[in-house]
C-alpha atoms as an extended CHARMM CRD file, in Angstrom:
* protein
*
       228  EXT
         1         1  MET       CA              8.7410000000       14.9410000000      -21.8460000000  PROA      1               0.0000000000
         2         2  GLU       CA              8.1100000000       12.0240000000      -24.1640000000  PROA      2               0.0000000000
         3         3  ASN       CA              4.6360000000       10.9090000000      -25.1910000000  PROA      3               0.0000000000
         4         4  SER       CA              5.1320000000        7.6250000000      -23.3190000000  PROA      4               0.0000000000
         5         5  ILE       CA              5.6840000000        9.5300000000      -20.0630000000  PROA      5               0.0000000000
         6         6  PHE       CA              2.5310000000       11.5760000000      -20.6700000000  PROA      6               0.0000000000
         7         7  GLU       CA              0.5760000000        8.3790000000      -21.2660000000  PROA      7               0.0000000000
         8         8  THR       CA              1.9610000000        6.8010000000      -18.1060000000  PROA      8               0.0000000000
         9         9  LEU       CA              1.1050000000        9.8580000000      -16.0260000000  PROA      9               0.0000000000
        10        10  LEU       CA             -2.4360000000        9.7520000000      -17.3350000000  PROA      10              0.0000000000
        11        11  GLU       CA             -2.7230000000        6.1780000000      -16.0230000000  PROA      11              0.0000000000
        12        12  LEU       CA             -2.0150000000        7.4130000000      -12.4970000000  PROA      12              0.0000000000
        13        13  PRO       CA             -5.0950000000        8.0490000000      -10.3770000000  PROA      13              0.0000000000
        14        14  PHE       CA             -4.5760000000       11.7810000000       -9.8740000000  PROA      14              0.0000000000
        15        15  PHE       CA             -4.0070000000       12.6900000000      -13.5260000000  PROA      15              0.0000000000
        16        16  GLN       CA             -6.8410000000       10.6930000000      -15.0710000000  PROA      16              0.0000000000
        17        17  GLY       CA             -9.2280000000       12.9590000000      -16.9580000000  PROA      17              0.0000000000
        18        18  MET       CA             -6.7560000000       15.8330000000      -17.3470000000  PROA      18              0.0000000000
        19        19  GLY       CA             -6.1750000000       17.3150000000      -20.7920000000  PROA      19              0.0000000000
        20        20  ARG       CA             -2.8520000000       17.2810000000      -22.5830000000  PROA      20              0.0000000000
        21        21  SER       CA             -2.5810000000       21.0710000000      -22.4410000000  PROA      21              0.0000000000
        22        22  ASP       CA             -2.9340000000       20.9950000000      -18.6430000000  PROA      22              0.0000000000
        23        23  MET       CA             -0.2820000000       18.2920000000      -18.4410000000  PROA      23              0.0000000000
        24        24  ILE       CA              2.1260000000       20.3070000000      -20.5820000000  PROA      24              0.0000000000
        25        25  GLN       CA              1.5580000000       23.3530000000      -18.3880000000  PROA      25              0.0000000000
        26        26  ILE       CA              2.2580000000       21.3430000000      -15.2310000000  PROA      26              0.0000000000
        27        27  VAL       CA              5.4200000000       19.8210000000      -16.6510000000  PROA      27              0.0000000000
        28        28  ASN       CA              6.7600000000       23.1170000000      -17.9570000000  PROA      28              0.0000000000
        29        29  SER       CA              5.9080000000       25.3190000000      -14.9890000000  PROA      29              0.0000000000
        30        30  LEU       CA              6.5350000000       23.1340000000      -11.9390000000  PROA      30              0.0000000000
        31        31  PRO       CA              9.7010000000       21.4580000000      -10.6100000000  PROA      31              0.0000000000
        32        32  LEU       CA              9.0470000000       17.8070000000      -11.4430000000  PROA      32              0.0000000000
        33        33  GLN       CA             12.0120000000       15.5460000000      -10.7300000000  PROA      33              0.0000000000
        34        34  THR       CA             12.4410000000       12.3370000000      -12.7400000000  PROA      34              0.0000000000
        35        35  LYS       CA             14.6910000000        9.6660000000      -11.2120000000  PROA      35              0.0000000000
        36        36  ASN       CA             15.7200000000        6.0800000000      -11.8350000000  PROA      36              0.0000000000
        37        37  ILE       CA             15.9740000000        4.0730000000       -8.6160000000  PROA      37              0.0000000000
        38        38  PRO       CA             18.3760000000        1.0970000000       -8.7750000000  PROA      38              0.0000000000
        39        39  THR       CA             17.3840000000       -2.3540000000       -7.5640000000  PROA      39              0.0000000000
        40        40  GLY       CA             17.5570000000       -2.6970000000       -3.7940000000  PROA      40              0.0000000000
        41        41  ARG       CA             17.4370000000        1.0520000000       -3.0630000000  PROA      41              0.0000000000
        42        42  ASN       CA             14.7920000000        2.4600000000       -0.7240000000  PROA      42              0.0000000000
        43        43  ILE       CA             12.6160000000        5.1560000000       -2.2580000000  PROA      43              0.0000000000
        44        44  VAL       CA             11.1940000000        6.2740000000        1.0910000000  PROA      44              0.0000000000
        45        45  MET       CA             11.5840000000        4.9700000000        4.6540000000  PROA      45              0.0000000000
        46        46  GLN       CA              8.9410000000        4.3630000000        7.2900000000  PROA      46              0.0000000000
        47        47  ASP       CA              8.5940000000        7.3950000000        9.5990000000  PROA      47              0.0000000000
        48        48  GLU       CA             10.5240000000        9.6110000000        7.1340000000  PROA      48              0.0000000000
        49        49  LYS       CA              8.8890000000       13.0160000000        6.7720000000  PROA      49              0.0000000000
        50        50  CYS       CA              6.8190000000       13.2740000000        3.5960000000  PROA      50              0.0000000000
        51        51  GLN       CA              7.9580000000       16.3060000000        1.6040000000  PROA      51              0.0000000000
        52        52  HSD       CA              7.1850000000       15.1030000000       -1.9300000000  PROA      52              0.0000000000
        53        53  LEU       CA              4.3340000000       13.5740000000       -3.8940000000  PROA      53              0.0000000000
        54        54  ILE       CA              5.9940000000       10.5650000000       -5.5230000000  PROA      54              0.0000000000
        55        55  PHE       CA              4.6550000000        8.6940000000       -8.5330000000  PROA      55              0.0000000000
        56        56  VAL       CA              6.2050000000        5.3910000000       -9.5730000000  PROA      56              0.0000000000
        57        57  LEU       CA              5.9800000000        5.1110000000      -13.3560000000  PROA      57              0.0000000000
        58        58  LYS       CA              7.3390000000        1.5760000000      -13.6350000000  PROA      58              0.0000000000
        59        59  GLY       CA              9.1040000000       -1.0670000000      -11.6060000000  PROA      59              0.0000000000
        60        60  THR       CA              8.3580000000       -3.6410000000       -8.9120000000  PROA      60              0.0000000000
        61        61  LEU       CA              8.3510000000       -2.4390000000       -5.3040000000  PROA      61              0.0000000000
        62        62  ARG       CA              8.3750000000       -4.0370000000       -1.8720000000  PROA      62              0.0000000000
        63        63  ILE       CA              6.3440000000       -2.2720000000        0.7960000000  PROA      63              0.0000000000
        64        64  VAL       CA              7.3950000000       -3.0280000000        4.3750000000  PROA      64              0.0000000000
        65        65  THR       CA              5.2820000000       -1.7960000000        7.2850000000  PROA      65              0.0000000000
        66        66  ARG       CA              6.4070000000       -2.3920000000       10.8460000000  PROA      66              0.0000000000
        67        67  ALA       CA              3.9420000000       -2.2040000000       13.7380000000  PROA      67              0.0000000000
        68        68  ASP       CA              4.6190000000        0.5570000000       16.2440000000  PROA      68              0.0000000000
        69        69  HSD       CA              5.1780000000       -1.9990000000       18.9970000000  PROA      69              0.0000000000
        70        70  HSD       CA              7.4870000000       -4.0300000000       16.6900000000  PROA      70              0.0000000000
        71        71  LEU       CA              5.4870000000       -7.2320000000       17.2110000000  PROA      71              0.0000000000
        72        72  PHE       CA              4.8470000000       -7.8410000000       13.5280000000  PROA      72              0.0000000000
        73        73  THR       CA              5.8030000000       -6.6510000000       10.0560000000  PROA      73              0.0000000000
        74        74  VAL       CA              3.7950000000       -6.8170000000        6.8260000000  PROA      74              0.0000000000
        75        75  SER       CA              5.4850000000       -6.9920000000        3.4270000000  PROA      75              0.0000000000
        76        76  GLU       CA              3.7990000000       -6.5140000000        0.0520000000  PROA      76              0.0000000000
        77        77  ARG       CA              4.8090000000       -6.4820000000       -3.6250000000  PROA      77              0.0000000000
        78        78  ILE       CA              3.2870000000       -4.0270000000       -6.0830000000  PROA      78              0.0000000000
        79        79  GLN       CA              3.8780000000       -2.9830000000       -9.6790000000  PROA      79              0.0000000000
        80        80  GLY       CA              4.0470000000        0.5460000000      -11.0360000000  PROA      80              0.0000000000
        81        81  PRO       CA              2.4550000000        2.7820000000      -12.0700000000  PROA      81              0.0000000000
        82        82  THR       CA              1.3450000000        3.8130000000       -8.5930000000  PROA      82              0.0000000000
        83        83  VAL       CA              1.5890000000        6.6600000000       -6.0920000000  PROA      83              0.0000000000
        84        84  ILE       CA              3.3800000000        6.4740000000       -2.7340000000  PROA      84              0.0000000000
        85        85  GLN       CA              1.1360000000        7.3310000000        0.2230000000  PROA      85              0.0000000000
        86        86  PRO       CA             -0.1340000000       10.7800000000       -0.8070000000  PROA      86              0.0000000000
        87        87  GLU       CA             -2.1140000000       10.8920000000        2.4380000000  PROA      87              0.0000000000
        88        88  ALA       CA              1.2290000000       11.3350000000        4.2230000000  PROA      88              0.0000000000
        89        89  LEU       CA              1.5120000000       14.8620000000        2.7780000000  PROA      89              0.0000000000
        90        90  PHE       CA             -1.1610000000       16.1060000000        5.1770000000  PROA      90              0.0000000000
        91        91  GLY       CA             -2.5090000000       15.6160000000        8.6800000000  PROA      91              0.0000000000
        92        92  ILE       CA             -1.1110000000       15.5570000000       12.1910000000  PROA      92              0.0000000000
        93        93  TYR       CA              1.6720000000       13.0890000000       11.3270000000  PROA      93              0.0000000000
        94        94  PRO       CA              2.9920000000       13.8840000000        7.8220000000  PROA      94              0.0000000000
        95        95  HSD       CA              5.3590000000       10.9310000000        7.6500000000  PROA      95              0.0000000000
        96        96  TYR       CA              5.4460000000        7.7830000000        5.5400000000  PROA      96              0.0000000000
        97        97  ARG       CA              3.8320000000        4.8020000000        7.1880000000  PROA      97              0.0000000000
        98        98  SER       CA              5.8970000000        2.2730000000        5.2380000000  PROA      98              0.0000000000
        99        99  THR       CA              9.2400000000        1.6800000000        3.5890000000  PROA      99              0.0000000000
       100       100  TYR       CA              9.1420000000        1.4000000000       -0.2150000000  PROA      100             0.0000000000
       101       101  GLN       CA             12.0490000000       -0.4900000000       -1.7680000000  PROA      101             0.0000000000
       102       102  ALA       CA             12.7750000000       -1.0520000000       -5.4670000000  PROA      102             0.0000000000
       103       103  LEU       CA             12.8870000000       -4.7900000000       -6.2450000000  PROA      103             0.0000000000
       104       104  THR       CA             13.6760000000       -3.9270000000       -9.8640000000  PROA      104             0.0000000000
       105       105  GLU       CA             14.9230000000       -0.6890000000      -11.3440000000  PROA      105             0.0000000000
       106       106  ALA       CA             12.1280000000        1.8230000000      -10.8670000000  PROA      106             0.0000000000
       107       107  SER       CA             11.3180000000        5.1290000000      -12.5550000000  PROA      107             0.0000000000
       108       108  ILE       CA              9.7240000000        7.8010000000      -10.4010000000  PROA      108             0.0000000000
       109       109  ILE       CA              8.4890000000       11.3780000000      -10.6930000000  PROA      109             0.0000000000
       110       110  SER       CA              8.8050000000       13.4110000000       -7.5100000000  PROA      110             0.0000000000
       111       111  ILE       CA              6.8470000000       16.6300000000       -6.9490000000  PROA      111             0.0000000000
       112       112  PRO       CA              7.8320000000       18.8600000000       -3.9840000000  PROA      112             0.0000000000
       113       113  LYS       CA              5.0170000000       19.4920000000       -1.5420000000  PROA      113             0.0000000000
       114       114  HSD       CA              4.7110000000       23.2040000000       -2.3870000000  PROA      114             0.0000000000
       115       115  ALA       CA              4.3660000000       22.3290000000       -6.0900000000  PROA      115             0.0000000000
       116       116  ALA       CA              1.8170000000       19.6020000000       -5.3150000000  PROA      116             0.0000000000
       117       117  LEU       CA             -0.2310000000       22.1590000000       -3.3930000000  PROA      117             0.0000000000
       118       118  GLN       CA             -0.1370000000       24.4480000000       -6.4470000000  PROA      118             0.0000000000
       119       119  ILE       CA             -1.4870000000       21.6480000000       -8.6410000000  PROA      119             0.0000000000
       120       120  ILE       CA             -4.2130000000       20.8420000000       -6.1060000000  PROA      120             0.0000000000
       121       121  ALA       CA             -5.2470000000       24.5080000000       -5.9670000000  PROA      121             0.0000000000
       122       122  SER       CA             -5.1410000000       25.0830000000       -9.7340000000  PROA      122             0.0000000000
       123       123  TYR       CA             -6.6240000000       21.9650000000      -11.3330000000  PROA      123             0.0000000000
       124       124  ASP       CA            -10.1080000000       20.7890000000      -10.4180000000  PROA      124             0.0000000000
       125       125  VAL       CA             -9.7000000000       17.3260000000      -11.9500000000  PROA      125             0.0000000000
       126       126  PHE       CA             -6.5200000000       16.6530000000       -9.9850000000  PROA      126             0.0000000000
       127       127  ARG       CA             -8.1390000000       17.9340000000       -6.7820000000  PROA      127             0.0000000000
       128       128  LEU       CA            -11.2360000000       15.7440000000       -7.2450000000  PROA      128             0.0000000000
       129       129  ASN       CA             -9.0990000000       12.6990000000       -8.0300000000  PROA      129             0.0000000000
       130       130  LEU       CA             -7.1180000000       13.2910000000       -4.8470000000  PROA      130             0.0000000000
       131       131  LEU       CA            -10.2910000000       13.6240000000       -2.7750000000  PROA      131             0.0000000000
       132       132  ASN       CA            -11.6800000000       10.4220000000       -4.3000000000  PROA      132             0.0000000000
       133       133  TYR       CA             -8.4270000000        8.6240000000       -3.5050000000  PROA      133             0.0000000000
       134       134  LEU       CA             -8.4320000000        9.7900000000        0.1170000000  PROA      134             0.0000000000
       135       135  SER       CA            -12.1370000000        8.9570000000        0.4880000000  PROA      135             0.0000000000
       136       136  SER       CA            -11.4620000000        5.4570000000       -0.8230000000  PROA      136             0.0000000000
       137       137  ILE       CA             -8.7010000000        4.9420000000        1.7540000000  PROA      137             0.0000000000
       138       138  ILE       CA            -11.0150000000        6.0630000000        4.5760000000  PROA      138             0.0000000000
       139       139  PHE       CA            -13.8090000000        3.7520000000        3.3760000000  PROA      139             0.0000000000
       140       140  LYS       CA            -11.5180000000        0.7240000000        3.1240000000  PROA      140             0.0000000000
       141       141  LYS       CA            -10.1670000000        1.3300000000        6.6280000000  PROA      141             0.0000000000
       142       142  GLN       CA            -13.5700000000        1.9050000000        8.2310000000  PROA      142             0.0000000000
       143       143  ARG       CA            -15.5660000000       -0.8550000000        6.5340000000  PROA      143             0.0000000000
       144       144  PRO       CA            -13.9570000000       -3.8610000000        8.2870000000  PROA      144             0.0000000000
       145       145  CYS       CA            -14.8050000000       -2.3580000000       11.6820000000  PROA      145             0.0000000000
       146       146  TRP       CA            -18.5130000000       -2.7070000000       10.8710000000  PROA      146             0.0000000000
       147       147  ASN       CA            -18.3320000000       -6.0830000000        9.1510000000  PROA      147             0.0000000000
       148       148  ILE       CA            -17.5180000000       -8.3250000000       12.1130000000  PROA      148             0.0000000000
       149       149  LEU       CA            -19.7180000000      -11.3520000000       12.7750000000  PROA      149             0.0000000000
       150       150  PRO       CA            -19.9990000000      -12.9470000000       16.2520000000  PROA      150             0.0000000000
       151       151  THR       CA            -19.7850000000      -16.3960000000       14.6170000000  PROA      151             0.0000000000
       152       152  GLU       CA            -16.4010000000      -15.8120000000       12.9590000000  PROA      152             0.0000000000
       153       153  SER       CA            -14.0170000000      -18.7330000000       13.1250000000  PROA      153             0.0000000000
       154       154  LEU       CA            -10.3890000000      -18.2830000000       14.1390000000  PROA      154             0.0000000000
       155       155  GLU       CA             -9.3880000000      -18.7270000000       10.4920000000  PROA      155             0.0000000000
       156       156  GLN       CA            -11.6920000000      -15.8740000000        9.5210000000  PROA      156             0.0000000000
       157       157  ARG       CA            -10.2260000000      -13.6770000000       12.2610000000  PROA      157             0.0000000000
       158       158  ILE       CA             -6.7180000000      -14.4000000000       10.9800000000  PROA      158             0.0000000000
       159       159  VAL       CA             -7.7760000000      -13.4080000000        7.4670000000  PROA      159             0.0000000000
       160       160  ARG       CA             -9.4180000000      -10.2510000000        8.7700000000  PROA      160             0.0000000000
       161       161  PHE       CA             -6.2940000000       -9.2930000000       10.7040000000  PROA      161             0.0000000000
       162       162  ILE       CA             -4.1370000000       -9.6560000000        7.5990000000  PROA      162             0.0000000000
       163       163  LEU       CA             -6.5710000000       -7.7180000000        5.4060000000  PROA      163             0.0000000000
       164       164  GLN       CA             -6.7180000000       -4.8830000000        7.9110000000  PROA      164             0.0000000000
       165       165  HSD       CA             -2.9450000000       -4.4130000000        7.7480000000  PROA      165             0.0000000000
       166       166  ILE       CA             -2.2700000000       -4.4160000000        4.0210000000  PROA      166             0.0000000000
       167       167  GLN       CA             -2.3410000000       -1.4390000000        1.6870000000  PROA      167             0.0000000000
       168       168  TYR       CA             -3.1610000000       -3.1230000000       -1.6160000000  PROA      168             0.0000000000
       169       169  PRO       CA             -5.8070000000       -5.8850000000       -1.8780000000  PROA      169             0.0000000000
       170       170  ALA       CA             -3.9060000000       -7.8440000000       -4.5180000000  PROA      170             0.0000000000
       171       171  GLY       CA             -0.7560000000       -9.8780000000       -4.9830000000  PROA      171             0.0000000000
       172       172  GLU       CA              1.7410000000      -11.5270000000       -2.6870000000  PROA      172             0.0000000000
       173       173  LYS       CA              1.9850000000      -10.6250000000        1.0090000000  PROA      173             0.0000000000
       174       174  SER       CA              3.9230000000      -11.8380000000        4.0040000000  PROA      174             0.0000000000
       175       175  LEU       CA              3.4390000000      -11.4130000000        7.7360000000  PROA      175             0.0000000000
       176       176  THR       CA              6.4700000000      -11.7000000000       10.0020000000  PROA      176             0.0000000000
       177       177  VAL       CA              5.3240000000      -12.4620000000       13.5400000000  PROA      177             0.0000000000
       178       178  ARG       CA              5.9400000000      -14.9080000000       16.3690000000  PROA      178             0.0000000000
       179       179  MET       CA              3.1130000000      -17.3900000000       16.8260000000  PROA      179             0.0000000000
       180       180  VAL       CA              2.7340000000      -16.4590000000       20.4820000000  PROA      180             0.0000000000
       181       181  ASP       CA              2.4330000000      -12.7620000000       19.6070000000  PROA      181             0.0000000000
       182       182  LEU       CA             -0.1720000000      -13.4510000000       16.9020000000  PROA      182             0.0000000000
       183       183  ALA       CA             -2.1320000000      -15.5140000000       19.4180000000  PROA      183             0.0000000000
       184       184  ASP       CA             -2.0550000000      -12.6530000000       21.9240000000  PROA      184             0.0000000000
       185       185  ILE       CA             -3.1930000000      -10.1730000000       19.2670000000  PROA      185             0.0000000000
       186       186  LEU       CA             -6.0910000000      -12.4380000000       18.3010000000  PROA      186             0.0000000000
       187       187  ASN       CA             -6.9050000000      -13.1570000000       21.9670000000  PROA      187             0.0000000000
       188       188  ASP       CA             -6.5540000000      -16.9040000000       21.4880000000  PROA      188             0.0000000000
       189       189  THR       CA             -4.0960000000      -19.6550000000       22.3520000000  PROA      189             0.0000000000
       190       190  ARG       CA             -0.8790000000      -20.3920000000       20.5060000000  PROA      190             0.0000000000
       191       191  ILE       CA             -1.9880000000      -23.9800000000       19.8590000000  PROA      191             0.0000000000
       192       192  ASN       CA             -5.3110000000      -22.8960000000       18.3120000000  PROA      192             0.0000000000
       193       193  VAL       CA             -3.6400000000      -20.3230000000       16.0750000000  PROA      193             0.0000000000
       194       194  SER       CA             -1.0200000000      -22.8440000000       14.9730000000  PROA      194             0.0000000000
       195       195  GLN       CA             -3.6890000000      -25.4330000000       14.1470000000  PROA      195             0.0000000000
       196       196  SER       CA             -5.7480000000      -22.8990000000       12.1660000000  PROA      196             0.0000000000
       197       197  LEU       CA             -2.7350000000      -21.7310000000       10.1770000000  PROA      197             0.0000000000
       198       198  ASN       CA             -1.7680000000      -25.3200000000        9.3830000000  PROA      198             0.0000000000
       199       199  ARG       CA             -5.2940000000      -26.0320000000        8.1250000000  PROA      199             0.0000000000
       200       200  MET       CA             -5.0890000000      -22.9630000000        5.8860000000  PROA      200             0.0000000000
       201       201  GLN       CA             -1.6810000000      -24.1050000000        4.6510000000  PROA      201             0.0000000000
       202       202  ASN       CA             -3.0980000000      -27.5410000000        3.8060000000  PROA      202             0.0000000000
       203       203  GLU       CA             -5.8120000000      -25.8050000000        1.7990000000  PROA      203             0.0000000000
       204       204  GLY       CA             -3.1710000000      -23.9400000000       -0.1970000000  PROA      204             0.0000000000
       205       205  LYS       CA             -4.1050000000      -20.4800000000        1.0990000000  PROA      205             0.0000000000
       206       206  LEU       CA             -0.7250000000      -19.6940000000        2.6700000000  PROA      206             0.0000000000
       207       207  MET       CA              2.7080000000      -21.0950000000        3.4920000000  PROA      207             0.0000000000
       208       208  LEU       CA              4.3000000000      -21.2290000000        6.9270000000  PROA      208             0.0000000000
       209       209  LYS       CA              7.9440000000      -20.5910000000        7.7130000000  PROA      209             0.0000000000
       210       210  ARG       CA              9.7010000000      -19.8050000000       10.9750000000  PROA      210             0.0000000000
       211       211  LYS       CA              8.1660000000      -16.5510000000       12.2640000000  PROA      211             0.0000000000
       212       212  GLU       CA              6.6960000000      -15.8540000000        8.8070000000  PROA      212             0.0000000000
       213       213  ILE       CA              3.3700000000      -16.3820000000        7.0420000000  PROA      213             0.0000000000
       214       214  ILE       CA              3.5540000000      -16.1090000000        3.2560000000  PROA      214             0.0000000000
       215       215  ILE       CA              0.3980000000      -15.4150000000        1.2700000000  PROA      215             0.0000000000
       216       216  PRO       CA              1.0350000000      -16.0460000000       -2.4550000000  PROA      216             0.0000000000
       217       217  SER       CA             -2.3130000000      -14.4690000000       -3.4100000000  PROA      217             0.0000000000
       218       218  ILE       CA             -4.2500000000      -12.2360000000       -1.0400000000  PROA      218             0.0000000000
       219       219  GLU       CA             -7.2400000000      -12.5450000000       -3.4050000000  PROA      219             0.0000000000
       220       220  LYS       CA             -7.4360000000      -16.2880000000       -2.7550000000  PROA      220             0.0000000000
       221       221  LEU       CA             -7.0140000000      -15.7890000000        0.9740000000  PROA      221             0.0000000000
       222       222  SER       CA             -9.8180000000      -13.1930000000        0.9130000000  PROA      222             0.0000000000
       223       223  GLU       CA            -12.1280000000      -15.7290000000       -0.7120000000  PROA      223             0.0000000000
       224       224  TYR       CA            -11.5660000000      -17.9800000000        2.2930000000  PROA      224             0.0000000000
       225       225  ASN       CA            -14.2100000000      -16.1220000000        4.2430000000  PROA      225             0.0000000000
       226       226  GLU       CA            -15.5020000000      -13.7990000000        1.5060000000  PROA      226             0.0000000000
       227       227  LEU       CA            -14.0890000000      -10.6610000000        3.2120000000  PROA      227             0.0000000000
       228       228  LYS       CA            -13.5960000000       -7.7280000000        0.8080000000  PROA      228             0.0000000000
């Protein structure tokens, strides 16, 4: 494996802090699969069983997550290097929660689950990095539940709803939903939700299209009510 691949792997959260000798041993002893994914191809599909630990070395991806009741869909754009839902390897429902699609040609390294378990068992740094990653996910999911204020405006509730349903707190997002369904979810009226969204659009925080809310920068939307 070329030096550039080693360097890219070391940028990924699970390999940070590992020595070069450990990396060489992993590469030489375990079945790592390197693939190039063409533009437009899905890397994994929502509800597909997770049987590999997949690292994206480079490329732009679209993440699409559909609600179980099909009332709304969230789309996100991210750049590699990144890892695709490692939490899906374990637990009572070991399936991907989202579809990952290559918007540009993407390079990935795929590690079968049995090989990933060998790495977790054999390398303390990798194991600690994985635990830190999973702990971070749990914290980010739990924190909003305890950060609700009784004086929140409807705009703030809309922002909170969007933040609770994204995976990465950066970049462009979009929410596909009917206005009436969003109003029902937020326990408010369609007119109030429409007026709030139009105010946010006038402030440059989002753009409205038919059945779609586009957020050019989730960071700017987050600043709207200082939710992190």
